[in-house]
XYZ file of C-alpha atoms in Angstrom:
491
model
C 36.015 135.642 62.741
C 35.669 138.265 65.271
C 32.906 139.774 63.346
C 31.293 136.851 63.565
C 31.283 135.825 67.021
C 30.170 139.200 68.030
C 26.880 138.661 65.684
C 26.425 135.298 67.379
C 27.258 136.494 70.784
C 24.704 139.698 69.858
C 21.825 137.325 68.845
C 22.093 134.692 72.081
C 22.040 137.989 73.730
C 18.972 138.986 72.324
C 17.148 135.504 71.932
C 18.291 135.474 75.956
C 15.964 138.405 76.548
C 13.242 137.658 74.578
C 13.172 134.027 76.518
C 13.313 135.756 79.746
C 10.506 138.035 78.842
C 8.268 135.002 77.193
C 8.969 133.015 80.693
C 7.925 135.903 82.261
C 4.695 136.665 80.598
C 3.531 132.960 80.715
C 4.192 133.315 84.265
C 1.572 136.202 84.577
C -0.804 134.221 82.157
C -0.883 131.232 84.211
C -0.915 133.295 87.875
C -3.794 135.361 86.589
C -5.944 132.475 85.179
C -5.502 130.056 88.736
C -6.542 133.068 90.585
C -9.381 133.675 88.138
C -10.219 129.806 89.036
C -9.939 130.104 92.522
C -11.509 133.387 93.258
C -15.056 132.041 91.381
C -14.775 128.438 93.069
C -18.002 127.509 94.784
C -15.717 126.706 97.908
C -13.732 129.584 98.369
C -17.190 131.670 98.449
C -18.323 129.938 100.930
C -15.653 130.092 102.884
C -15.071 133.302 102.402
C -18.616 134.151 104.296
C -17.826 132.237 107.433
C -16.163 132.943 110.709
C -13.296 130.640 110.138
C -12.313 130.130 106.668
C -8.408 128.852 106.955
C -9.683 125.226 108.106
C -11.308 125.140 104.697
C -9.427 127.421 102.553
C -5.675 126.263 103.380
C -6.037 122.835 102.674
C -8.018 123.751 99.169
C -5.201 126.307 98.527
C -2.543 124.180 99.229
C -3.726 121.269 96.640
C -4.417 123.960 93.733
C -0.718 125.179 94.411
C 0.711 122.021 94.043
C -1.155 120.780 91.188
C -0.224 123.933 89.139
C 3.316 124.252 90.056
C 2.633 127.941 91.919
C 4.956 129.091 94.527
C 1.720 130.634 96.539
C -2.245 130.887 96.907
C -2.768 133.483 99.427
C -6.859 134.167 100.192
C -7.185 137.372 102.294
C -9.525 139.381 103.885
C -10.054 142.577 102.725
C -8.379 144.084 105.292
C -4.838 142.336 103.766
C -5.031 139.538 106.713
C -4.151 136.091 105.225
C -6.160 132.972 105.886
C -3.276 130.969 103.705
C -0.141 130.444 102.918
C 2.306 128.203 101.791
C 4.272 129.360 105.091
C 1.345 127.998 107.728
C 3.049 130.531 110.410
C 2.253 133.473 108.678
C -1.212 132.856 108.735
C -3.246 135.337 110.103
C -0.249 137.840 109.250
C -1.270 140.524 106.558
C -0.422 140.236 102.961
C 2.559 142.594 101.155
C 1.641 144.310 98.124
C -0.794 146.434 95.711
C -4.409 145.001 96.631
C -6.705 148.709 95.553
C -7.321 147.725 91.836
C -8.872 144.099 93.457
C -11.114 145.654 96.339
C -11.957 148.202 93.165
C -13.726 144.787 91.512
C -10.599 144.739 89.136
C -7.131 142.875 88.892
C -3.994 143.413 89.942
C -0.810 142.155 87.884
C 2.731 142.956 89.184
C 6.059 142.362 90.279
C 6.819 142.562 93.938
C 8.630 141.520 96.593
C 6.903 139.979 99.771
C 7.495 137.489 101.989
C 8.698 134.638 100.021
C 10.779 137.031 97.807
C 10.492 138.932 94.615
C 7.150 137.726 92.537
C 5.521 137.736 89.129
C 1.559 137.891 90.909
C -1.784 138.428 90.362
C -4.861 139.772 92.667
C -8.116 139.364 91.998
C -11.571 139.608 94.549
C -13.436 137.052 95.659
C -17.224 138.389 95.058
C -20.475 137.408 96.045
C -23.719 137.064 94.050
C -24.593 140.211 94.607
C -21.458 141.354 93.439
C -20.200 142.585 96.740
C -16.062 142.155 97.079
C -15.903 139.066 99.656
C -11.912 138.444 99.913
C -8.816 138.615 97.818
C -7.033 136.267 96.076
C -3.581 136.808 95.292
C -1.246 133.695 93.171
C 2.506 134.233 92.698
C 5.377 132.478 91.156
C 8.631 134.077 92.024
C 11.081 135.048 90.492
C 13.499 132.533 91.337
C 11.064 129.690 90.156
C 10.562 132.143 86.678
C 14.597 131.711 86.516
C 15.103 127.938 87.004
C 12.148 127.572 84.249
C 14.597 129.650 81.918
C 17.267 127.473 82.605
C 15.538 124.227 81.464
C 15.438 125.661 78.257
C 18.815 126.987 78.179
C 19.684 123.671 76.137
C 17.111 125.001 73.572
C 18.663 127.913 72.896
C 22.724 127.497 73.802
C 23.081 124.112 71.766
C 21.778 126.259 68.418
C 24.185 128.583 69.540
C 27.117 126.620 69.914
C 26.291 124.535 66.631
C 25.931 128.582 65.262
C 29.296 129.382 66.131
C 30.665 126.320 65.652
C 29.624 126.456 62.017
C 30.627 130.336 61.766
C 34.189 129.426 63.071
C 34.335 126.663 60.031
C 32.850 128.372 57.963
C 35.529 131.798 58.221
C 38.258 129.198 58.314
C 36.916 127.566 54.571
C 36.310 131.528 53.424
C 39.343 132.433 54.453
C 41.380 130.095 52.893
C 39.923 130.175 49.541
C 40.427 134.098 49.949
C 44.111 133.200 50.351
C 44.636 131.005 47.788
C 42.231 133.195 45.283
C 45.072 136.264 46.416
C 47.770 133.935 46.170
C 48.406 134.473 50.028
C 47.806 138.343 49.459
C 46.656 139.801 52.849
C 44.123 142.854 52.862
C 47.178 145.415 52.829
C 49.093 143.740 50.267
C 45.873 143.391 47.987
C 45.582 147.222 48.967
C 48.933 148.220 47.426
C 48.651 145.641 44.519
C 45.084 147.385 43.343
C 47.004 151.066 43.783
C 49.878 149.413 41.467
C 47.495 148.012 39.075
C 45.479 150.861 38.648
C 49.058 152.483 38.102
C 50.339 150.802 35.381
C 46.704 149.900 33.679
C 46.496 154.598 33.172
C 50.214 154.919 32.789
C 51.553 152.609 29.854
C 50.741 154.048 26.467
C 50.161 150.193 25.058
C 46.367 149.482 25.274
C 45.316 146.870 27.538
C 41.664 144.862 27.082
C 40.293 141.779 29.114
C 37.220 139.906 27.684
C 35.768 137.114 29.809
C 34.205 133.970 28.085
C 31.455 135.528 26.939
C 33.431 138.002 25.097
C 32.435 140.667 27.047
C 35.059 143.867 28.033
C 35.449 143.297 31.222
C 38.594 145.763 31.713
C 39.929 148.368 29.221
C 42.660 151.189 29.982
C 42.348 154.825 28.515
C 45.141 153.839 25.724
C 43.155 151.310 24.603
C 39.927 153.397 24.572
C 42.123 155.954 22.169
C 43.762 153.545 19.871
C 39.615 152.122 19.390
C 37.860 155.324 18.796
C 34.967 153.678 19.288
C 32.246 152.013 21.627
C 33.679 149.150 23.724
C 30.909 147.410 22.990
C 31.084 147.831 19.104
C 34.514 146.076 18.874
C 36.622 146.892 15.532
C 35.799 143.702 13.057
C 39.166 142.301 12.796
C 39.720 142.876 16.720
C 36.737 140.647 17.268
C 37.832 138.328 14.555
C 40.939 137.750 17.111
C 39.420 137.481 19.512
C 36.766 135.307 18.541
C 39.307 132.600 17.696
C 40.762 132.834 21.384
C 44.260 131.325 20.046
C 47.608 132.908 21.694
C 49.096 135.481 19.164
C 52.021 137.365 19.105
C 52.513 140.707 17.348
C 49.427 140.391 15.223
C 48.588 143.304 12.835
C 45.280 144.102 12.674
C 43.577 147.419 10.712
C 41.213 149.133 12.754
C 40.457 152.116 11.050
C 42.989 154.247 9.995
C 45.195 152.443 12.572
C 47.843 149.520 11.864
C 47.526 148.043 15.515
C 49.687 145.520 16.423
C 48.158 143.057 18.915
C 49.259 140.244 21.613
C 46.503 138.031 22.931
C 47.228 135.296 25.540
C 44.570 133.742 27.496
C 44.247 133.125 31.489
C 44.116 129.781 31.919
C 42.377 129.881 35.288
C 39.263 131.860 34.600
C 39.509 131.505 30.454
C 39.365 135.349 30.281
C 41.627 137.113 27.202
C 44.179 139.444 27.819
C 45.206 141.565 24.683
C 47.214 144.423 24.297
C 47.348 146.857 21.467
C 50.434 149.083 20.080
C 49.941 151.451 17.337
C 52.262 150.883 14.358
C 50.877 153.340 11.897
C 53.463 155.693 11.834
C 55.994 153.221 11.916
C 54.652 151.289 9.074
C 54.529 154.222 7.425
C 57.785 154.936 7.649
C 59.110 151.925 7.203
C 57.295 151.818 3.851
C 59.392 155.228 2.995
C 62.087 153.687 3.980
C 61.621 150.639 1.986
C 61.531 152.953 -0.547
C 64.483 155.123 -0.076
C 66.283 151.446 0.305
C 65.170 150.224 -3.015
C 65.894 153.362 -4.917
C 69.341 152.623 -2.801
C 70.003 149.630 -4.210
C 68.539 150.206 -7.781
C 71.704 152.872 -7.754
C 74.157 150.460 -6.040
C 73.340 147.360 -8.762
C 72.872 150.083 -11.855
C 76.608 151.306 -10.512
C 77.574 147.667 -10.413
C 76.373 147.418 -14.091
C 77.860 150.342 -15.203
C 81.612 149.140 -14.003
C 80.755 146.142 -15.617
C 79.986 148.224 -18.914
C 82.058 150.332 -19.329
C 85.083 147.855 -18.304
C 84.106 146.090 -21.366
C 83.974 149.056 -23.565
C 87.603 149.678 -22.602
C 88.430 146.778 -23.098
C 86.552 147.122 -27.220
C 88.792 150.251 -27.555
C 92.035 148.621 -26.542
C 90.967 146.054 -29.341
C 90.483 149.001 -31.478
C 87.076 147.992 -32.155
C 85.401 151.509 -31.300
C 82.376 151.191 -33.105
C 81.294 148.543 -31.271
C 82.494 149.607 -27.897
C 80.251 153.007 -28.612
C 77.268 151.156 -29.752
C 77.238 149.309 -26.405
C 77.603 152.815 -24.174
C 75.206 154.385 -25.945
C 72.338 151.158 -26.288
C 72.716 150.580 -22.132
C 72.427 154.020 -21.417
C 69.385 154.265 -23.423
C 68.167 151.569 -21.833
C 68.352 152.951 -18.587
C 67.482 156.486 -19.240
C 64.402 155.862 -20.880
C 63.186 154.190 -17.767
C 63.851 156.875 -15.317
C 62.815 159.241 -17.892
C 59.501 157.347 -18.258
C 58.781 157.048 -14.704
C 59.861 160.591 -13.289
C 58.033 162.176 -16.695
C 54.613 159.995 -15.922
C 54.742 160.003 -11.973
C 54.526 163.622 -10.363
C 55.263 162.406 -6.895
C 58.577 161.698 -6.237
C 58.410 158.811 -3.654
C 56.682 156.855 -5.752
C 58.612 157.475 -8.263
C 61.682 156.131 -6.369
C 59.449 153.393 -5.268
C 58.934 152.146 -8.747
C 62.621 152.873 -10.062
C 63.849 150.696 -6.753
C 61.569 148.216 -7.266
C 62.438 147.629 -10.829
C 65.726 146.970 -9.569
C 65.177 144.403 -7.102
C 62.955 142.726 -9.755
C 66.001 142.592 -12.021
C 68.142 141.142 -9.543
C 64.967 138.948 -9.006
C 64.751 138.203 -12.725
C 61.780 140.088 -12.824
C 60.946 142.001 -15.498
C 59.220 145.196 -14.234
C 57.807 147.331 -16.679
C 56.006 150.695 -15.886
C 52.744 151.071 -18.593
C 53.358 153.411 -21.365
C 49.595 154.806 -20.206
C 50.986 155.950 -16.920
C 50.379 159.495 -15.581
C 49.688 160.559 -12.522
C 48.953 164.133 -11.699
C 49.016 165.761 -8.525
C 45.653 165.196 -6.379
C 44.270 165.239 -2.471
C 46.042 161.903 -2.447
C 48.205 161.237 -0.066
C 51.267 160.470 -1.023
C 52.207 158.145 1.881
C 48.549 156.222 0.885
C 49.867 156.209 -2.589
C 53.053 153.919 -1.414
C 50.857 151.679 0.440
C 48.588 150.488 -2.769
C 51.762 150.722 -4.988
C 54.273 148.969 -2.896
C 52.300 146.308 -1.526
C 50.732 145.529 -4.677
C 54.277 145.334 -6.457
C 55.390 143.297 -3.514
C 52.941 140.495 -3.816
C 53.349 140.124 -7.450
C 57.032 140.134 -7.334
C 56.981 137.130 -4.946
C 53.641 135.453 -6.854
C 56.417 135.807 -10.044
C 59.168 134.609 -8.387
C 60.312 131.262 -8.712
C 57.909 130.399 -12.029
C 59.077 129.934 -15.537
C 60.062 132.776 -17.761
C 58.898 135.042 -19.260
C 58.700 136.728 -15.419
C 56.857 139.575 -16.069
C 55.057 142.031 -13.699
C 53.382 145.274 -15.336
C 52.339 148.690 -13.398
C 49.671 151.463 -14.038
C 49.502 154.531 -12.149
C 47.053 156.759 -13.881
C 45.061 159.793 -13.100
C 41.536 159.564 -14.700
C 38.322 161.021 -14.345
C 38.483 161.734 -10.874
C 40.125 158.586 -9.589
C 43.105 157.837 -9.380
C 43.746 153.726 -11.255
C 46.519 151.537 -9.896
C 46.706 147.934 -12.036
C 49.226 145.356 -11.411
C 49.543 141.819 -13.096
C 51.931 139.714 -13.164
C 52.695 135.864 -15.430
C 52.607 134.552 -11.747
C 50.422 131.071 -10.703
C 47.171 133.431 -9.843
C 45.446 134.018 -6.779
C 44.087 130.284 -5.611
C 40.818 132.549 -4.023
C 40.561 135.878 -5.281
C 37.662 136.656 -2.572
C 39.582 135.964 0.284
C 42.951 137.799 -0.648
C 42.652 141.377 0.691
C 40.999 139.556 4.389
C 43.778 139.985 6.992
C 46.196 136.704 7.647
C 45.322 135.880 3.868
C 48.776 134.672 2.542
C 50.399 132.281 0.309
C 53.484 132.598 1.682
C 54.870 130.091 4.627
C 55.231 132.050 7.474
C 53.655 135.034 5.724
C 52.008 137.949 7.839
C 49.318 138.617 5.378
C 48.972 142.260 5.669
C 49.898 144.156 2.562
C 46.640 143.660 0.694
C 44.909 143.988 3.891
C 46.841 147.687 4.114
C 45.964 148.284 0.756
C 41.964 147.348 1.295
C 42.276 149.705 4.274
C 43.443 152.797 2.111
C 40.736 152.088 -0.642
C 37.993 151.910 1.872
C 38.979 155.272 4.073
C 38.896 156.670 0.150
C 35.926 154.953 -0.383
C 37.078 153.272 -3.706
C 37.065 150.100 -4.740
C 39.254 146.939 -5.929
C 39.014 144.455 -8.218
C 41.032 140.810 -8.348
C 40.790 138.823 -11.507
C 43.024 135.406 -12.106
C 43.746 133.004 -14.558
C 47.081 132.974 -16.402
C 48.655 135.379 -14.013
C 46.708 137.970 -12.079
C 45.705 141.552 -12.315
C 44.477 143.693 -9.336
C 43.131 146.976 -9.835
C 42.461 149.635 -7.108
C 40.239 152.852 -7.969
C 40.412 155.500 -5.522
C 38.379 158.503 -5.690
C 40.471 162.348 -5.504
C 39.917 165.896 -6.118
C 42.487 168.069 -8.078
């Protein structure tokens, strides 16, 4: 506000002055053209030639003053004696000011003050036909009269003014309150300290923070997000803009961006419609957590086949105490076949050891499951550039979703594994006696489930792997289905 009433106090200044000087100047216009008028009227030649020239010259002066609003008419003899003047008295007295440039044949403009007080006035000579300088002429309007002119147009120029200010004062007020309530009351320092916070937190926290407007524009990004991206801002991830795209609130939304398992948030601001999402980075974690899974199957594959094996041999006891030894031997000897030529048959065809414990854990869980599980007789899998961690991705996932596509359907429950090296790829097929896959196309896109409640990520994760390999996957489904993932390796 103060700002602004010095601007408006700066420009009535100004538009003051440049009123004062126009008043001014159309002062001097209108002095110089009566005199002009005066010095080349037919009378005031005359006059000016004859002994006595007031009797006809005052009078005459006296009516061309009052008809053009002058404050004097002053003819003079070139000797600066006056033969009028608004003041009869000084008659005869001689005139006060700058009269060479006249008596020169030229004009003299200026301000000065004489008898009646400071002046705006012109000077001009009287000549004859011959061009000889007769008398002097000399109009004025002082300064005074130039001053009460300015004030009649004061109005003009104060009312704007006022109406100027007036509208400036409303006009901060209306600013200034929708400033508040846009800060939420905020004053300049408190915005002050609220930007050095935000700009804070936005470099500091190791979660990735994004804002796109309606548009779907980045309007705001912080230095974790611009890592976790490893890419252009404006050449979003797909499944980032996928999210965003549907502008729905999510909460801890995996997405694959890359080599990256990103978890994301998204809410939206409900005053401006602008997205806020923030990003966490989940790889390793998923990683481990799919070791772990691992480590927890081949856990409880050992804690049921323990379970079993009380159960066994309590019963072959029990055959001996009946004295029935040959049958209490056959049963030993038939259940530890059983499960020896499993483990054999997976540790003897798989050459990495996770996934071997992968597969022996998740044989037992499909057991408890009612799942058969059986591991191809065509399996072999030799040691390649492969990761191994990649490796339990395809596997597990892929055993995952068949184990729940199985469950709950008639028997024969039957899901069947391949891990083979071949020909410079390495092959993983799984089917299962499941229902099928209702849209094979659509079931390695992210969020694809058939589950209630279902994340549907695994064969996302797995579609991630066998495109950083550049391989390739196939989904077929009728009775049951059968998914097969090539990925390309060196030995």
């Amino acid at each position: 506000m103060l700002v602004v009433t010095c601007l408006v106090a700066i420009g009535t200044t100004g538009a003051a002055l440049l009123a004062r000087d126009d008043a001014t100047q159309a002062a001097i216009d209108q002095v110089t053209s009566i005199a002009e008028a005066v010095a080349h009227a037919p009378t005031v030649i005359a006059a000016a030639q004859t002994p006595k020239p007031s009797a006809v010259l005052q009078p005459y002066a006296e009516s061309v003053r009052l008809a053009t609003d002058t404050d004097f008419i002053v003819v003079m003899a070139i000797d600066r004696t006056r033969w009028t003047h608004p003041t009869v008295n000084l008659i005869g007295q001689p005139f006060i000011g700058t009269i060479a440039g006249a008596l020169a044949g030229g004009r003299v403009v200026e301000t000065h003050a004489g008898s009646l007080g400071e002046s705006v006035r012109t000077v001009v000579p009287v000549l004859s036909p011959a061009g000889a300088v007769l008398a002097l002429v000399s109009v004025g309007i002082t300064t005074d009269a130039i001053n009460r002119r300015l004030l009649g147009r004061a109005p003009a120029v104060l009312i704007p003014t006022a109406l100027a200010l007036l509208l400036a004062a409303a006009g901060s007020w209306f600013l200034s309150r929708r400033l508040r309530r846009q800060t939420h009351g905020l004053g300049p320092a408190e915005m002050t300290r609220m930007y050095e916070y935000h700009d804070a937190v936005l470099h500091s926290v190791r979660e990735g923070l994004i804002v796109v407007d309606r548009a779907g524009r980045v309007t705001l990004i912080n230095d974790s997000a611009r890592a976790l991206l490893a890419g252009s801002v404006e050449d979003l991830p797909p499944e980032l803009a996928d999210l965003i795209a549907t502008r729905a609130e999510v909460t801890d939304e995996p997405i694959l961006v890359g080599d990256r398992v990103l978890v994301a948030n998204q809410r939206v601001i409900p005053s401006q419609g602008h997205l806020v999402i923030t990003l966490r980075d989940h790889t390793e974690l998923r990683a481990l957590t799919g070791e772990l899974d691992s480590v927890r199957g081949l856990t409880e594959a050992l804690r049921a086949q323990a379970h079993e094996s009380a159960n066994r041999l309590h019963t072959v006891l029990t055959l001996v105490e009946l004295g029935r030894s040959d049958e209490a031997v056959r049963l030993a000897t038939a259940e530890l076949e059983v499960a020896q030529q499993l483990t054999d048959q997976v540790v003897g065809a798989v050459s990495e050891p996770a996934l071997a414990a992968l597969l022996l854990g998740k044989s037992a869980q499909a057991a408890e499951r009612g799942v058969q599980l059986e591991v191809d007789e065509a399996s072999f899998l030799r040691e390649s550039t492969l990761a191994g961690r990649d490796l339990l991705t395809v596997v597990g996932n892929l055993v995952d979703n068949a184990l729940e596509a199985v469950a709950g359907t008639p028997p024969p429950r039957k899901v069947n594994v391949l891990v083979v090296s071949e020909a410079g790829e390495v092959r993983v097929r799984v089917s299962d006696t499941g229902p099928g896959i209702p849209d094979p196309a659509a079931a390695f896109r992210r969020g694809w489930t058939t589950k209630e409640g279902g994340r549907g990520v695994g064969l996302s994760l797995v579609r991630q792997v066998t495109e950083r390999y550049g391989g390739a996957y196939e989904v077929q489904s009728s009775a049951g289905s059968v998914i097969t993932v090539r990925l390309p390796v060196t030995s």
